[in-house]
PDB file of C-alpha atoms in Angstrom:
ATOM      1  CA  UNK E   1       2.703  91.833   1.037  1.00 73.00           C
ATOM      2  CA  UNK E   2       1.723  88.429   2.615  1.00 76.00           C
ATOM      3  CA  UNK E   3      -1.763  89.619   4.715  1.00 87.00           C
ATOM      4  CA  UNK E   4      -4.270  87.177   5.980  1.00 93.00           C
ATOM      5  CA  UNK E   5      -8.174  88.820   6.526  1.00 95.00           C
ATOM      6  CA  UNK E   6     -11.055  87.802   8.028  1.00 97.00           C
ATOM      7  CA  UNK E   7     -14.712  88.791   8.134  1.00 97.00           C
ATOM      8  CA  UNK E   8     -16.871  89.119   9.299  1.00 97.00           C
ATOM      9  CA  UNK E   9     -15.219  90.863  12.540  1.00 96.00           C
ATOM     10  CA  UNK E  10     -17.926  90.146  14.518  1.00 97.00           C
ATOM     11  CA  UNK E  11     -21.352  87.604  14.040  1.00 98.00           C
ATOM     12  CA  UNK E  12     -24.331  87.363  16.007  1.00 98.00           C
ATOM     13  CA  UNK E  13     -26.397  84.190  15.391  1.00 98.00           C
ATOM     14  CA  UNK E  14     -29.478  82.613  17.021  1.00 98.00           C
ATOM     15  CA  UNK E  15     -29.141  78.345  18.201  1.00 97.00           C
ATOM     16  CA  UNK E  16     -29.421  76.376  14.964  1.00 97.00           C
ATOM     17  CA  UNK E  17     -28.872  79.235  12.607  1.00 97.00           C
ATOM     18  CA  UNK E  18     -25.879  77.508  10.183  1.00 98.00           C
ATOM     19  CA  UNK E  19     -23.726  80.033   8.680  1.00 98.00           C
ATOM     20  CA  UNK E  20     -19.790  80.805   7.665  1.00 98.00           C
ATOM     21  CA  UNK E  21     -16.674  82.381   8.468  1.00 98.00           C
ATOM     22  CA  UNK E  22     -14.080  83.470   5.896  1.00 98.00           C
ATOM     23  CA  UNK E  23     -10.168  84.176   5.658  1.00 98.00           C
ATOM     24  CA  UNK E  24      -8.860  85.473   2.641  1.00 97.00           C
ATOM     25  CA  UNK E  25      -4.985  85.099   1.968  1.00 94.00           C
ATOM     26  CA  UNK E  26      -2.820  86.916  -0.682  1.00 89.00           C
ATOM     27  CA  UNK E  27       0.959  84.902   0.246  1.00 78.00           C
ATOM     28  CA  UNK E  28       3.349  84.182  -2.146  1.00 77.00           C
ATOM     29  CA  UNK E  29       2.858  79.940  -1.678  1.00 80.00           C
ATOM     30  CA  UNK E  30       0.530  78.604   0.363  1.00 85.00           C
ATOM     31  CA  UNK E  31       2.111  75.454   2.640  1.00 88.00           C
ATOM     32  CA  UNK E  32      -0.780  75.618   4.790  1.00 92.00           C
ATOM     33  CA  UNK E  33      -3.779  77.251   6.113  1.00 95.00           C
ATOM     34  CA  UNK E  34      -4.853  76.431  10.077  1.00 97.00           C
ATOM     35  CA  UNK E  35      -7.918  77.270  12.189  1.00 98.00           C
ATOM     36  CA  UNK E  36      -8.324  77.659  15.670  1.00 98.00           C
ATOM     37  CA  UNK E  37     -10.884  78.536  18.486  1.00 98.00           C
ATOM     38  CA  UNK E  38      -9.568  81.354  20.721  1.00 96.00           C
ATOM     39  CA  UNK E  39     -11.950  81.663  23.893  1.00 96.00           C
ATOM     40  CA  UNK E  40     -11.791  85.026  26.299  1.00 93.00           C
ATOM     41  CA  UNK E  41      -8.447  84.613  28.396  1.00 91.00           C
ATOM     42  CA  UNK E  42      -7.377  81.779  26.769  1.00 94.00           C
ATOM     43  CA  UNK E  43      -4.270  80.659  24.229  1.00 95.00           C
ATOM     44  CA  UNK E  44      -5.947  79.673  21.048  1.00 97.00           C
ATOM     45  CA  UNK E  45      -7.204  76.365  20.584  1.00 97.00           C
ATOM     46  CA  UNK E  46      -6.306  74.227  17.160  1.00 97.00           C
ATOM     47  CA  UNK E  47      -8.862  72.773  14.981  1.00 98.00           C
ATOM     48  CA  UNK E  48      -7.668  71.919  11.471  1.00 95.00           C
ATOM     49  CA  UNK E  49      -5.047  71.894   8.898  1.00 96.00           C
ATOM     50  CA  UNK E  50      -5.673  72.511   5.256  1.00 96.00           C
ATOM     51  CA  UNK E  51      -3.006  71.887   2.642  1.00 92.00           C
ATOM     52  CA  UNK E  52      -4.226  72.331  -0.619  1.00 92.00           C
ATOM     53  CA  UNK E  53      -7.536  73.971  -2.550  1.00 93.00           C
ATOM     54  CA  UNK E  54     -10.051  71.765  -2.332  1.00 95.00           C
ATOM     55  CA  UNK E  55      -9.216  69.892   0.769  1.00 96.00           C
ATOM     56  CA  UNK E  56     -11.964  70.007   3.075  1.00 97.00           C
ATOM     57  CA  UNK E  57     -12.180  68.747   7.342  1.00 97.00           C
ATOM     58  CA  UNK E  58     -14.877  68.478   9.725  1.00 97.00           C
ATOM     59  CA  UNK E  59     -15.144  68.172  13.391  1.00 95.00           C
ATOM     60  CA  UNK E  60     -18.896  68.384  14.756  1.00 95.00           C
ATOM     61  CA  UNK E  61     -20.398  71.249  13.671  1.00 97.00           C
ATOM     62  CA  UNK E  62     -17.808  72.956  12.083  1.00 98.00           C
ATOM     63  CA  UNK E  63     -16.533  72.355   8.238  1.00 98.00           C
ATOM     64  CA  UNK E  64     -13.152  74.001   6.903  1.00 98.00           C
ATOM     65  CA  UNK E  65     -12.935  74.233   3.353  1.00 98.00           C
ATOM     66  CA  UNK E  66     -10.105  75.519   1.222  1.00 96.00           C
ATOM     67  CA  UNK E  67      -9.830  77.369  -2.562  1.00 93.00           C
ATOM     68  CA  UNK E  68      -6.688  78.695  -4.030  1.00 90.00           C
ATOM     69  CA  UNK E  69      -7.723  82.450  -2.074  1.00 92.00           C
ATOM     70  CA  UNK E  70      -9.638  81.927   0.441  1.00 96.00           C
ATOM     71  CA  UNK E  71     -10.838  79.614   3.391  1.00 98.00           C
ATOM     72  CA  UNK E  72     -14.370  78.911   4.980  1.00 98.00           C
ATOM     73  CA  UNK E  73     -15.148  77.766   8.422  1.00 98.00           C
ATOM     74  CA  UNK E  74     -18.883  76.297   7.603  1.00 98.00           C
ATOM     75  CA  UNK E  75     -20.680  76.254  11.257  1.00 98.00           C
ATOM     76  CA  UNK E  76     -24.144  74.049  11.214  1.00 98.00           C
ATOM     77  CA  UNK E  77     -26.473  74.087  13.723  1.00 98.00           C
ATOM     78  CA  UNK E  78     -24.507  76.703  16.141  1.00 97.00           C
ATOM     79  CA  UNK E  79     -25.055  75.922  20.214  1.00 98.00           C
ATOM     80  CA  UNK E  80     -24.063  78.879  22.367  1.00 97.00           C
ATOM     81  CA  UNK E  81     -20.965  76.695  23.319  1.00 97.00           C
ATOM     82  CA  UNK E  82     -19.699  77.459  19.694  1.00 98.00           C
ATOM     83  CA  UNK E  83     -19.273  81.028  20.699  1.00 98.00           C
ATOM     84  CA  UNK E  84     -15.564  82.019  20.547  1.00 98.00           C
ATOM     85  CA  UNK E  85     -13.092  84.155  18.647  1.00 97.00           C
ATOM     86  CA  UNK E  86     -11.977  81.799  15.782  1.00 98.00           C
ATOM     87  CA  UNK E  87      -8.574  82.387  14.209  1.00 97.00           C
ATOM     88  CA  UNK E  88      -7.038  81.474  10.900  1.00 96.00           C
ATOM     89  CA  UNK E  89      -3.427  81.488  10.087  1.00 95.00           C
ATOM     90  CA  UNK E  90      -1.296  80.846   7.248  1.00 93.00           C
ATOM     91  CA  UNK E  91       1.755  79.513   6.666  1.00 89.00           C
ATOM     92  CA  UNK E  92       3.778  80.453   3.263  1.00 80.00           C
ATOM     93  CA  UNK E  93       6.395  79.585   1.651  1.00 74.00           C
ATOM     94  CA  UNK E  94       8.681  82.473   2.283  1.00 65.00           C
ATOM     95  CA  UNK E  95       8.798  81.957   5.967  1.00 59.00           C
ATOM     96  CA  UNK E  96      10.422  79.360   7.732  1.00 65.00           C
ATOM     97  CA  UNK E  97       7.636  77.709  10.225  1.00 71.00           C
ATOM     98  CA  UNK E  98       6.088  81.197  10.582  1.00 80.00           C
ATOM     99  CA  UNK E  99       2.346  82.307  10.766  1.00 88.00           C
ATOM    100  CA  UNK E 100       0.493  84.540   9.678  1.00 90.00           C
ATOM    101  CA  UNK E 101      -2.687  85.469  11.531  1.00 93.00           C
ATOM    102  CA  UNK E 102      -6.066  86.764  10.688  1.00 94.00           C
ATOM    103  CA  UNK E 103      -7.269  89.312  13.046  1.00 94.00           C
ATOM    104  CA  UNK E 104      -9.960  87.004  13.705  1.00 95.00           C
ATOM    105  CA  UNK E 105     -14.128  86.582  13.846  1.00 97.00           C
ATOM    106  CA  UNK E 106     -15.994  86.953  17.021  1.00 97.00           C
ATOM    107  CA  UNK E 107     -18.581  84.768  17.005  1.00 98.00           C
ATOM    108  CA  UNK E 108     -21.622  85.316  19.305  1.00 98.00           C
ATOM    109  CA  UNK E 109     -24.296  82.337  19.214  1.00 98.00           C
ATOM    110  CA  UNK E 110     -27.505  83.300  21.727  1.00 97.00           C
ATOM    111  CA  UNK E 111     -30.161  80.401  22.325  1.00 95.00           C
TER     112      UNK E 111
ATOM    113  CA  UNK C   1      -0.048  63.485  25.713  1.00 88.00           C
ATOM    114  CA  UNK C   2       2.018  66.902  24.809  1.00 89.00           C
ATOM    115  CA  UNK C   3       1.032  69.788  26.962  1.00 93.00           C
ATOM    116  CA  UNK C   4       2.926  73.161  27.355  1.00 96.00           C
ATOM    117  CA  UNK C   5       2.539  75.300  30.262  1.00 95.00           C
ATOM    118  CA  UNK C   6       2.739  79.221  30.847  1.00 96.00           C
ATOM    119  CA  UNK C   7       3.557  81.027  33.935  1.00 92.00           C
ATOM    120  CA  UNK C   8       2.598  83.641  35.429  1.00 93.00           C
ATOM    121  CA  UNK C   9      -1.369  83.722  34.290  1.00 94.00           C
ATOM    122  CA  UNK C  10      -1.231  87.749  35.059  1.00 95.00           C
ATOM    123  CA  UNK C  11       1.744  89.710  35.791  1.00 96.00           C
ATOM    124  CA  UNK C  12       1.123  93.442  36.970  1.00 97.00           C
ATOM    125  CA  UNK C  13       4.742  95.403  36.459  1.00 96.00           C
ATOM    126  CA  UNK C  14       6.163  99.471  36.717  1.00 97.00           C
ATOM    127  CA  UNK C  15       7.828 100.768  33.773  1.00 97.00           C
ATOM    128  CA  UNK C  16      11.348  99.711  33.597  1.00 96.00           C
ATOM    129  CA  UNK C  17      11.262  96.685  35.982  1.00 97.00           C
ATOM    130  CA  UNK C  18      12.825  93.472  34.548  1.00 97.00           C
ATOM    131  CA  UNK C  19      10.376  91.180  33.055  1.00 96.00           C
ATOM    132  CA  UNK C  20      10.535  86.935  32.890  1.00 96.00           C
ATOM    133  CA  UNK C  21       8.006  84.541  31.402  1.00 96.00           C
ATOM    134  CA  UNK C  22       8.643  81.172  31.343  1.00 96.00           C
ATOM    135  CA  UNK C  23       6.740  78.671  29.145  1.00 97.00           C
ATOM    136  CA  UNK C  24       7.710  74.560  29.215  1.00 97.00           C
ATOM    137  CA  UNK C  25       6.536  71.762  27.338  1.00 97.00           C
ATOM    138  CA  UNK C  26       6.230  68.287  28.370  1.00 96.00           C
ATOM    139  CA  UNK C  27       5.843  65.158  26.494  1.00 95.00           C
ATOM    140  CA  UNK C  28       7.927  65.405  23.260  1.00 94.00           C
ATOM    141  CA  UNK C  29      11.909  66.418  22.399  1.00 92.00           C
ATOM    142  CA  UNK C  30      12.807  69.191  19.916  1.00 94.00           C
ATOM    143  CA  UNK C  31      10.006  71.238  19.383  1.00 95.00           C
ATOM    144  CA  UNK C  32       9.645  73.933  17.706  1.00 94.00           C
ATOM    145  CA  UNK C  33       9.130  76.936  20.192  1.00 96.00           C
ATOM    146  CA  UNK C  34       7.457  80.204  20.204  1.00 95.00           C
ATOM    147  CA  UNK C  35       6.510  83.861  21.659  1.00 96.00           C
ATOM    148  CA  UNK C  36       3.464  85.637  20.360  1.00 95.00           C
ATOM    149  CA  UNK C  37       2.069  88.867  21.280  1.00 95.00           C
ATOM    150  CA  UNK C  38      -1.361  89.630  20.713  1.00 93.00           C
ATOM    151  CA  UNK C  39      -2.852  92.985  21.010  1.00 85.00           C
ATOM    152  CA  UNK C  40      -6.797  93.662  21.875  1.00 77.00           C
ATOM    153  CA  UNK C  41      -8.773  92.579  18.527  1.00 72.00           C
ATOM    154  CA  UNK C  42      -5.668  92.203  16.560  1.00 77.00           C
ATOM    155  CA  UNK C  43      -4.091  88.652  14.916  1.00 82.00           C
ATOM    156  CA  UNK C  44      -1.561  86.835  16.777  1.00 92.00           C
ATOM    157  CA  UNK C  45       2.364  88.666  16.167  1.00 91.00           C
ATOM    158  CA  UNK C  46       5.513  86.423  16.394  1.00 91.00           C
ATOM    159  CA  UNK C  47       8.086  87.582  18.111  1.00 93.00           C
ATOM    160  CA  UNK C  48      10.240  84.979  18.538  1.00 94.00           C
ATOM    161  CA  UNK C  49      11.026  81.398  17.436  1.00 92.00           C
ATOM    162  CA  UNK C  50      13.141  78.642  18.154  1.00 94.00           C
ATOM    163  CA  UNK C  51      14.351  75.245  16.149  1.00 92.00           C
ATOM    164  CA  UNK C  52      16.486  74.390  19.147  1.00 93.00           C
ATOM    165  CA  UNK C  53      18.771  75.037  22.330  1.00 95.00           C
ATOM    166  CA  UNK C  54      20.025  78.298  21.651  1.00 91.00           C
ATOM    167  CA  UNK C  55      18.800  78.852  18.987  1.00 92.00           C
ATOM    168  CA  UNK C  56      16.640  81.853  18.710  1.00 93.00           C
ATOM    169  CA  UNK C  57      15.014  84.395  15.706  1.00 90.00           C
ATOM    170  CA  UNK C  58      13.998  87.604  16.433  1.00 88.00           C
ATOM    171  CA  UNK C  59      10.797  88.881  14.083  1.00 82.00           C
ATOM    172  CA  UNK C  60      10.496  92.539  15.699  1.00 79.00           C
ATOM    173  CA  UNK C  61      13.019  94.938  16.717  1.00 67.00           C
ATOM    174  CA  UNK C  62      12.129  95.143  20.360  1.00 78.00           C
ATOM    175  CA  UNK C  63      13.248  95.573  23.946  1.00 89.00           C
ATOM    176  CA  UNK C  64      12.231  92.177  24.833  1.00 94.00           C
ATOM    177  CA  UNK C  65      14.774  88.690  24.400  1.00 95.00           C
ATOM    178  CA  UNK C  66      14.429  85.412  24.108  1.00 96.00           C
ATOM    179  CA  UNK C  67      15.938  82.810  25.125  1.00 96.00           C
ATOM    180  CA  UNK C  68      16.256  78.403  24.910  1.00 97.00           C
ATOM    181  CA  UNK C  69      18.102  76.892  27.767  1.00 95.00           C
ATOM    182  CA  UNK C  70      16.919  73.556  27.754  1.00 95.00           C
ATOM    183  CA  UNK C  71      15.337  71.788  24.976  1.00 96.00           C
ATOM    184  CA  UNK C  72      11.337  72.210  26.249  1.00 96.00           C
ATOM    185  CA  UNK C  73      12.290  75.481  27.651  1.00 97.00           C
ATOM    186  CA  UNK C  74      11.375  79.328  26.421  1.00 97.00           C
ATOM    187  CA  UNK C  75      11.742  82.202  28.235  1.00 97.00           C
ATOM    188  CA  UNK C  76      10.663  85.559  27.221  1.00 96.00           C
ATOM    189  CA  UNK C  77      12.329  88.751  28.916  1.00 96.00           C
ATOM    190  CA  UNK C  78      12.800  92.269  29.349  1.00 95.00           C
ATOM    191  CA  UNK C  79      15.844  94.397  31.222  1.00 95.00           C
ATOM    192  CA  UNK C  80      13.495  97.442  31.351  1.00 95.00           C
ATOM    193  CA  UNK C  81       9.421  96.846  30.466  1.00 95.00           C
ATOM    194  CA  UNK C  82       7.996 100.348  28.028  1.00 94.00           C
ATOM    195  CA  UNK C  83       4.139 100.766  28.579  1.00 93.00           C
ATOM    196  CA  UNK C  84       4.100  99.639  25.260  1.00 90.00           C
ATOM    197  CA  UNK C  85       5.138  96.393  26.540  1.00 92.00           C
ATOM    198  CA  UNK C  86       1.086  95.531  27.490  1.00 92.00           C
ATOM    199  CA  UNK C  87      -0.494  92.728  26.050  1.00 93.00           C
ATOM    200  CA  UNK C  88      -1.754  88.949  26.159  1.00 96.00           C
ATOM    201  CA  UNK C  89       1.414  86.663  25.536  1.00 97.00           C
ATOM    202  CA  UNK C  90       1.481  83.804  24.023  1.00 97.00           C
ATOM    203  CA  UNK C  91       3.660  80.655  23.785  1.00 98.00           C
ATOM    204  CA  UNK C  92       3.363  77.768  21.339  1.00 97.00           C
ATOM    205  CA  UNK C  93       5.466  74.735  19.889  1.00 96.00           C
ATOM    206  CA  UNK C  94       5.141  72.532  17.148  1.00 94.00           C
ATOM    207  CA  UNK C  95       6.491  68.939  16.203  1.00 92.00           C
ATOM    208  CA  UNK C  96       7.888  70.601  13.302  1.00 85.00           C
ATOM    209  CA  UNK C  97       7.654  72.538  10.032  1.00 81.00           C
ATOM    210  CA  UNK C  98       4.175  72.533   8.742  1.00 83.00           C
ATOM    211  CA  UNK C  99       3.028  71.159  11.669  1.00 89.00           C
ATOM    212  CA  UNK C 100      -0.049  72.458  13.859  1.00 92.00           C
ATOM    213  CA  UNK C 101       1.514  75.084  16.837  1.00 94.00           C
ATOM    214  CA  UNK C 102      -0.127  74.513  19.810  1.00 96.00           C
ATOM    215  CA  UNK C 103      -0.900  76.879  22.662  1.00 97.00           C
ATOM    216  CA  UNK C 104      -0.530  77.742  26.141  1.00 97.00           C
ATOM    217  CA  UNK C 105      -2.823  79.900  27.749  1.00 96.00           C
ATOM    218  CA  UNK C 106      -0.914  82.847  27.978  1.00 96.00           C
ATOM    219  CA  UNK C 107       0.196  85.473  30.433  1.00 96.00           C
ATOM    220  CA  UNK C 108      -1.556  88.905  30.709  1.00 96.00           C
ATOM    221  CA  UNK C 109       0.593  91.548  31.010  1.00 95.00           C
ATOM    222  CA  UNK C 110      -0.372  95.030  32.458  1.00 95.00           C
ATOM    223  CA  UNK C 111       2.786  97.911  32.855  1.00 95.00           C
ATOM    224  CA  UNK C 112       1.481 100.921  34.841  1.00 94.00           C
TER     225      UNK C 112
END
């Protein structure tokens, strides 16, 4: 069964304290992996496109990477602006345009 | 500069009233359009897409429709709303396959 997970759920981290997110995918051909930034009451908001394993993006503080099963949101140097639900989704072969979304990771950055 | 727009933000309803949420997108032709649902700490679930006027998939049997009258134009709907009905919805469109979807920001809605 195509499933996309995420962990952790939830992450508490102090300003400046760098640390990851991960998805993990099991789909039967990956045509591309996508993160977004969901914040409370909002529509989620997109940040990058992967394509293939070993592709990697950036935007400010955050770094997506991509392997063959499994992606990783890289955050450096966290402000407390950076705290939001952040979603991946994946899109596979076997489905015409169509998502597949992690459940997602709350992410909680105090000063 | 694309932007899509959602309306209503909130929408309190009674069981079995008729339900209508309209979502438009401005600045592009033929996107890709669609309905999400997404339940308190739980992913994003499609429930409907659309490659063009009229044209619509269905990804869950449901009570709820769909529907593509013009081509930046979605509407989501319901003859008769369940409880079950609840939730944060959520349209999106895309340039095309593979492409990034892009979101509004949603309409709550509450059944009581």
């Amino acid at each position: 069964e195509d499933q996309v997970t995420q962990s952790p759920e939830a992450l508490r981290l102090q300003e400046g304290e760098s640390s990851s997110l991960n998805c993990s995918y099991t789909v039967s051909g990956l045509r591309g992996l996508f993160w977004y930034r969901q914040d409370p009451g909002k529509g989620p908001e997109f940040l990058f496109t992967l394509y293939s394993a070993g592709e990697e993006k950036e935007k400010e503080r955050l770094k997506a990477t991509l392997t063959k099963k499994e992606s990783f949101l890289h955050i450096t140097a966290p402000k407390p602006e950076d705290s939001a639900t952040y979603l991946c989704a994946v899109l596979f072969s076997g489905g015409y345009n169509k998502l597949i979304f992690g459940a997602g990771t709350r992410l909680a950055v105090h000063p | 500069s694309q932007t899509i727009h959602q309306w209503p933000a909130t929408l309190v309803q009674p069981v079995g009233s008729p339900l209508s949420l309209e979502c438009t997108v401005e600045g592009t032709s033929n996107p890709n359009l669609y309905w999400y649902r997404q339940a308190a700490g739980r992913g994003l679930q499609l429930l409907f897409y659309s490659v063009g006027i009229g044209q619509i998939s269905s990804e869950v049997p449901q009570n709820l429709s769909a529907s593509r009258p013009q081509d930046r134009q979605f509407i989501l709907s319901s003859k008769k709303l369940l409880l079950s009905d609840s939730g944060f919805y959520l349209c999106a469109w895309s340039p095309g396959e593979g492409q990034p979807q892009h979101f509004g920001d949603g309409t709550r809605l509450s059944i009581l």
